Amino acid sequence: MRIVQKFGGTSVAGVERIRHVAELVKASWEQGIETAVVVSAMSGETNRLIALANEMMPQAVEREKDALIATGEQVTASLLAIELHRLGVPAYSYTGLQAGFITDSQHSRARILDVQCDHLSTHLDAHEVPIVTGFQGANAYGHITTLGRGGSDTSAVALAIALKADSCDIYTDVDGVYSTDPRIVHCAKKLDFISYEEMLEFASLGAKVLETRSVGLAMRHHMPIHLRSSFHNISGTLVKDEDNNMERAVITGVAYNRDEAKITIMGIPDCPGVAAGVLGPIAQASINVDVIVQNVSEERYNDITFTVPRSDYAQAMHIVTEVSQKLQARKVLGDETVAKVSIIGVGMRSHAGVANQMFATLAKAGINIQMITTSEIKITVVICEKQVDDAIKALHTSFDLDDVTV
Ligand code: ASP
Ligand code: MG
């Protein structure tokens, strides 16, 4: 059995936490499990380093900034190795470069091209523990690169794949993935397992438990991720391929995102190129358009409504107002107080009536649906932000997700 254990920032936040992590690593090693480790920087450390660079110079040279912020992980990797030695476990810390993480040259958002880690395998064969700094690698010239914020999850999954590990255990400060945000629904259920696809949907809606990129990578290589807590000794959530033998509910969870704004252009002449004419300039400004609805009225005029991240609302409104004049649209409306609520579940594929149940539930709760969009395993509605909590509670109950043991 071979595993990669990854410990996030809060799990290695100080000497005491690192001592505890060392105990977890040791327990695995003592069981004869070939154990490789990936660590984050202590929580807050990457932010601190970025602030230092900005203090020196607001637009610091990217190469040097990466060299600087990669050091946070080096501190925790070495401290963990020192503590493991104290406990009698042979451990060796490696930077991303030393571990063989080869990336492209896009500083601060590099992509991993290859992980050349035969030497780490040799450690595992000799029953030793290699510890690798997450979040970083080096390009073909040996310049240090970083993978983007939260990137150590991706480092861990990439290492697990390269080492042909049986699983990648990601230790964090939550107990697992929940059927919805437990701060909103107290009886939310901890999920024993979730498919990669569902996890991707949850992550892209802003559930911050796992970095989205790491889930995509794990999915492509069928690497199971066990997301679990380093604070409580309980099993977490297994993220894996969909398993047909499992008895499952139609809906796995309810997700939401409040960071939304809505823009409507009314009465644009209905002819080819209209949608492109409106959305093209938005894309050029690198603004992500999400839910899009267009309808054609009898008089051959179009209305187009779409959502953008709230932080891009002002800029998007500005662009759309200009374009709408060119396109001779009747008027432009905007609303910054909308939010998205989605139900997610692979079970939807084989069940009819799920959308209908969602709409009926929202209607009963007095919630007006402004926009609807669906994918194979997700139904999303855009609603007024004030009603998000009510919507989530109603849907969670309606789809039998409430944990009755709580
Ligand atoms: N330390 C990096 C960050 O804070 C990487 C990580 O923790 O995943 O973004
Ligand atoms: Mg993290």
XYZ file of C-alpha atoms and ligand atoms in Angstrom:
416
model
C 0.000 0.000 0.000
C 1.322 3.385 -0.993
C -0.237 6.751 -0.150
C 0.454 10.454 -0.366
C -0.621 12.458 2.663
C -1.102 16.187 2.164
C -1.386 18.654 5.032
C -2.873 22.097 4.477
C -1.938 25.399 6.072
C -4.060 25.120 9.216
C -2.795 21.565 9.793
C 0.809 22.825 9.950
C 0.048 26.249 11.435
C 2.681 26.064 14.181
C 5.097 23.786 15.998
C 2.355 22.021 17.958
C 0.312 21.327 14.847
C 3.399 20.038 13.037
C 4.135 17.704 15.942
C 0.628 16.330 15.602
C 1.039 15.880 11.829
C 4.266 13.988 12.480
C 2.310 11.598 14.710
C -0.166 10.997 11.890
C 2.637 10.325 9.409
C 4.387 8.065 11.868
C 1.221 6.042 12.491
C 0.884 5.402 8.772
C 4.581 4.559 8.395
C 4.463 2.184 11.370
C 1.676 0.244 9.708
C 4.071 -0.478 6.882
C 2.286 1.864 4.475
C 4.642 3.530 1.997
C 3.961 7.137 2.892
C 5.007 10.268 1.003
C 4.003 13.682 2.309
C 3.149 17.041 0.727
C 2.878 20.155 2.880
C 1.474 23.661 2.557
C 3.002 26.702 4.195
C 1.776 27.601 7.686
C -1.596 29.313 7.320
C -1.156 33.019 6.656
C 2.472 32.587 5.633
C 2.008 32.856 1.860
C -0.013 36.048 2.377
C 2.708 37.421 4.625
C 5.399 36.730 2.024
C 3.339 38.327 -0.755
C 2.838 41.410 1.420
C 6.589 41.630 1.985
C 7.255 41.534 -1.748
C 4.613 44.208 -2.332
C 6.203 46.370 0.333
C 9.519 46.168 -1.524
C 7.928 46.907 -4.834
C 4.262 46.628 -5.847
C 4.971 44.890 -9.160
C 7.862 42.698 -8.084
C 9.659 40.704 -10.782
C 7.620 37.529 -11.124
C 10.554 35.156 -11.001
C 11.730 36.599 -7.692
C 8.256 36.711 -6.229
C 7.859 32.999 -6.903
C 11.275 32.280 -5.414
C 10.140 34.150 -2.312
C 6.678 32.688 -1.795
C 7.896 29.138 -2.396
C 9.864 29.390 0.851
C 6.766 29.099 3.052
C 6.401 25.436 2.167
C 10.112 24.807 2.632
C 9.857 25.828 6.277
C 7.063 23.375 7.070
C 8.657 20.524 5.091
C 11.920 20.831 7.002
C 10.260 21.239 10.394
C 8.171 18.149 9.766
C 11.269 16.176 8.733
C 13.066 17.291 11.901
C 10.164 16.212 14.082
C 9.884 12.861 12.317
C 13.569 12.246 12.985
C 12.972 12.989 16.645
C 10.268 10.335 16.580
C 12.634 7.848 14.955
C 11.156 8.001 11.456
C 13.642 8.435 8.582
C 12.343 11.452 6.658
C 13.774 13.632 3.882
C 12.439 17.041 2.879
C 12.524 18.122 -0.765
C 11.644 21.350 -2.528
C 9.441 21.089 -5.598
C 12.519 21.465 -7.787
C 14.428 18.741 -5.925
C 11.402 16.471 -5.997
C 11.265 16.699 -9.803
C 8.215 18.903 -10.384
C 8.770 20.319 -13.864
C 6.390 23.117 -14.835
C 5.927 25.595 -17.643
C 7.255 29.130 -17.187
C 4.076 30.963 -16.207
C 5.121 32.342 -12.867
C 2.461 32.424 -10.144
C 0.162 30.138 -12.166
C 2.472 27.480 -13.549
C 1.170 24.168 -14.819
C 2.855 20.894 -13.973
C 4.331 19.220 -17.060
C 6.013 16.242 -15.442
C 6.979 14.824 -12.067
C 10.313 13.014 -12.242
C 10.434 11.414 -8.849
C 12.173 8.024 -9.094
C 14.389 9.062 -6.197
C 11.300 9.519 -4.032
C 10.152 6.025 -4.990
C 13.524 4.739 -3.838
C 12.896 6.282 -0.420
C 9.515 4.606 -0.236
C 10.997 1.243 -1.206
C 13.522 1.681 1.631
C 10.677 2.423 4.061
C 11.650 6.084 4.351
C 9.353 9.114 4.189
C 9.941 11.770 1.507
C 8.348 15.138 2.304
C 7.709 17.476 -0.604
C 6.849 21.172 -0.581
C 3.487 21.757 -2.241
C 2.552 24.656 -4.515
C 5.779 24.757 -6.515
C 8.124 23.371 -9.099
C 10.671 24.694 -11.542
C 10.683 25.342 -15.265
C 13.094 23.747 -17.742
C 15.794 26.271 -16.758
C 15.492 25.503 -13.056
C 13.742 28.760 -12.197
C 11.341 28.276 -9.299
C 7.666 28.556 -10.194
C 4.475 28.450 -8.120
C 1.190 26.869 -9.139
C -1.312 29.491 -8.007
C -3.022 29.958 -4.648
C -4.212 26.750 -3.072
C -1.959 24.843 -5.464
C -0.597 22.353 -2.975
C -3.674 20.137 -3.434
C -2.656 19.803 -7.068
C 0.940 19.059 -6.042
C -0.306 16.245 -3.836
C -2.511 14.687 -6.499
C 0.250 14.989 -9.120
C 2.721 13.302 -6.782
C 0.267 10.512 -5.975
C -0.176 9.879 -9.698
C 3.570 9.933 -10.394
C 4.295 7.576 -7.488
C 1.398 5.310 -8.526
C -0.021 5.634 -5.040
C -3.249 3.914 -4.035
C -4.735 7.124 -2.717
C -4.097 10.763 -1.986
C -5.165 11.705 1.543
C -5.757 15.422 1.864
C -5.826 16.545 5.487
C -7.532 19.834 6.227
C -9.515 21.642 8.924
C -12.961 20.343 7.979
C -14.246 16.804 8.514
C -15.149 16.236 4.880
C -17.541 17.352 2.170
C -21.052 18.127 3.385
C -24.376 17.908 1.576
C -24.509 21.681 1.954
C -22.905 24.437 4.001
C -23.302 23.319 7.657
C -23.320 26.970 8.711
C -26.644 27.354 6.916
C -28.155 23.918 7.501
C -27.158 22.515 10.897
C -28.287 19.033 9.975
C -26.178 18.890 6.785
C -24.780 15.409 6.181
C -21.120 14.546 5.881
C -20.845 12.585 2.651
C -18.956 9.276 2.827
C -18.135 9.537 -0.830
C -18.695 11.814 -3.783
C -17.889 11.390 -7.462
C -15.242 13.537 -9.130
C -17.843 15.175 -11.330
C -19.988 16.174 -8.379
C -16.947 17.419 -6.501
C -15.983 19.552 -9.495
C -19.422 21.119 -9.496
C -19.232 21.814 -5.760
C -15.734 23.249 -6.052
C -16.528 25.487 -8.997
C -19.493 26.880 -7.088
C -17.075 28.059 -4.471
C -16.982 25.259 -1.896
C -13.414 25.816 -0.770
C -12.612 22.349 0.576
C -10.548 21.217 -2.407
C -8.846 23.150 -5.157
C -10.857 22.634 -8.375
C -7.772 21.896 -10.460
C -6.685 19.038 -8.207
C -10.084 17.371 -8.598
C -9.875 17.541 -12.399
C -6.406 16.037 -12.338
C -7.465 13.238 -9.993
C -10.487 12.521 -12.203
C -8.388 12.160 -15.337
C -6.086 9.664 -13.620
C -8.689 7.911 -11.432
C -6.747 8.820 -8.299
C -8.988 8.533 -5.233
C -8.801 11.519 -2.889
C -9.611 10.997 0.756
C -10.480 14.416 2.151
C -10.254 14.360 5.937
C -9.524 16.321 9.073
C -6.137 16.491 10.787
C -7.951 17.747 13.889
C -10.477 14.945 14.411
C -9.701 11.296 14.012
C -12.666 10.324 11.864
C -12.931 9.195 8.290
C -13.730 11.983 5.858
C -15.106 11.958 2.328
C -13.783 9.777 -0.456
C -13.724 11.496 -3.843
C -13.654 8.825 -6.515
C -15.121 7.416 -9.703
C -18.843 6.962 -9.702
C -19.753 3.555 -8.398
C -22.915 1.983 -9.751
C -23.175 -0.505 -6.925
C -23.743 2.218 -4.383
C -27.272 2.900 -3.307
C -27.582 6.637 -3.596
C -29.937 9.524 -3.258
C -31.005 11.373 -6.376
C -29.379 14.550 -5.149
C -25.973 14.592 -3.462
C -25.957 18.150 -2.265
C -27.033 21.749 -2.521
C -24.426 24.375 -3.407
C -24.602 28.129 -3.738
C -22.638 31.178 -4.745
C -23.438 34.690 -3.621
C -20.803 36.310 -5.781
C -23.158 36.978 -8.669
C -24.642 39.917 -10.523
C -27.150 39.945 -13.357
C -27.298 42.119 -16.466
C -30.209 42.267 -18.916
C -30.258 43.907 -22.334
C -33.756 44.386 -23.613
C -35.051 44.827 -27.100
C -32.104 44.221 -29.386
C -33.043 43.548 -33.013
C -33.143 39.778 -33.620
C -30.468 39.005 -36.201
C -27.304 36.903 -36.446
C -24.372 38.111 -34.354
C -26.349 39.757 -31.595
C -25.229 37.483 -28.758
C -21.644 37.645 -29.995
C -21.904 41.409 -30.246
C -22.932 41.689 -26.618
C -20.809 38.972 -25.036
C -17.685 39.386 -27.187
C -16.573 42.660 -25.590
C -17.234 41.176 -22.132
C -15.012 38.196 -22.908
C -12.328 40.521 -24.224
C -12.285 42.222 -20.841
C -11.610 38.763 -19.324
C -14.905 38.772 -17.468
C -16.418 35.325 -16.978
C -20.009 35.157 -18.086
C -21.901 32.354 -16.447
C -25.642 31.760 -16.769
C -26.967 33.088 -20.087
C -30.591 33.278 -21.156
C -31.879 34.652 -24.432
C -35.414 34.821 -25.668
C -36.998 36.139 -28.821
C -40.223 38.040 -28.663
C -42.873 38.178 -31.363
C -41.706 41.485 -32.727
C -38.353 39.937 -33.594
C -36.549 41.574 -30.737
C -34.224 39.780 -28.329
C -33.731 40.028 -24.594
C -30.452 38.670 -23.287
C -29.746 38.160 -19.594
C -26.503 36.863 -18.133
C -24.602 36.746 -14.865
C -21.051 37.861 -14.055
C -18.989 37.778 -10.843
C -20.101 40.639 -8.631
C -16.618 42.122 -8.575
C -16.812 42.575 -12.362
C -20.311 44.047 -12.335
C -19.431 47.736 -12.710
C -17.053 47.105 -15.577
C -19.484 44.734 -17.305
C -22.317 47.280 -16.997
C -20.116 49.924 -18.515
C -19.236 47.717 -21.485
C -22.815 46.572 -22.032
C -24.193 50.106 -21.902
C -21.813 51.126 -24.655
C -22.543 48.090 -26.820
C -26.268 48.414 -26.391
C -26.184 51.841 -27.971
C -24.387 50.442 -30.989
C -26.872 47.582 -31.237
C -29.810 49.942 -30.730
C -31.127 48.033 -27.763
C -34.120 49.390 -25.921
C -32.611 49.362 -22.418
C -30.118 47.787 -20.031
C -30.999 46.581 -16.536
C -28.651 45.427 -13.794
C -29.026 43.712 -10.449
C -26.183 43.201 -8.024
C -28.178 41.316 -5.427
C -28.654 37.925 -7.024
C -27.173 34.555 -6.116
C -26.977 31.085 -7.562
C -28.334 27.967 -5.887
C -27.716 24.549 -7.418
C -28.726 21.015 -6.706
C -26.054 18.523 -7.723
C -26.190 14.779 -8.155
C -25.254 12.076 -10.639
C -28.521 10.417 -9.628
C -30.294 13.031 -11.744
C -29.270 11.179 -14.884
C -31.586 8.314 -14.110
C -34.457 10.136 -12.421
C -37.221 12.143 -13.991
C -38.964 15.013 -12.280
C -35.987 16.393 -10.366
C -36.236 19.864 -11.889
C -39.934 19.929 -11.262
C -39.439 19.017 -7.609
C -36.874 21.790 -7.275
C -39.148 24.428 -8.777
C -42.160 23.302 -6.764
C -40.112 23.389 -3.551
C -38.931 26.920 -4.245
C -42.430 28.031 -5.149
C -43.772 26.676 -1.879
C -41.092 28.625 -0.030
C -42.177 31.799 -1.836
C -38.940 32.099 -3.784
C -39.022 33.631 -7.228
C -36.767 32.029 -9.849
C -35.120 34.576 -12.129
C -33.045 32.306 -14.349
C -32.585 28.564 -14.792
C -29.782 26.531 -16.262
C -29.077 22.831 -16.224
C -26.301 20.384 -16.949
C -26.414 16.618 -16.836
C -25.802 16.493 -13.094
C -26.755 19.978 -11.928
C -29.739 22.332 -11.933
C -29.001 25.945 -11.116
C -31.397 28.770 -10.385
C -30.601 32.437 -10.021
C -32.623 34.014 -7.220
C -32.608 37.093 -5.016
C -29.631 36.949 -2.656
C -31.760 37.533 0.447
C -33.554 34.234 -0.146
C -30.489 32.013 -0.466
C -30.618 30.529 3.028
C -34.329 29.786 2.755
C -33.859 28.171 -0.638
C -31.032 25.958 0.573
C -32.947 24.821 3.664
C -36.085 24.038 1.676
C -34.205 22.087 -1.006
C -32.089 20.201 1.522
C -35.223 18.953 3.253
C -37.174 18.317 0.078
C -34.458 16.081 -1.364
C -34.096 14.069 1.879
C -30.620 15.312 2.676
C -31.210 16.337 6.308
C -29.159 14.245 8.709
C -31.799 12.912 11.043
C -29.222 11.810 13.627
C -28.203 15.427 14.328
N 0.587 28.113 0.501
C -0.115 28.267 -0.744
C -1.293 29.194 -0.557
O -1.544 29.676 0.518
C -0.519 26.960 -1.322
C -1.503 26.146 -0.531
O -1.622 26.292 0.680
O -2.165 25.291 -1.123
O -1.973 29.474 -1.498
Mg -4.791 24.988 0.766
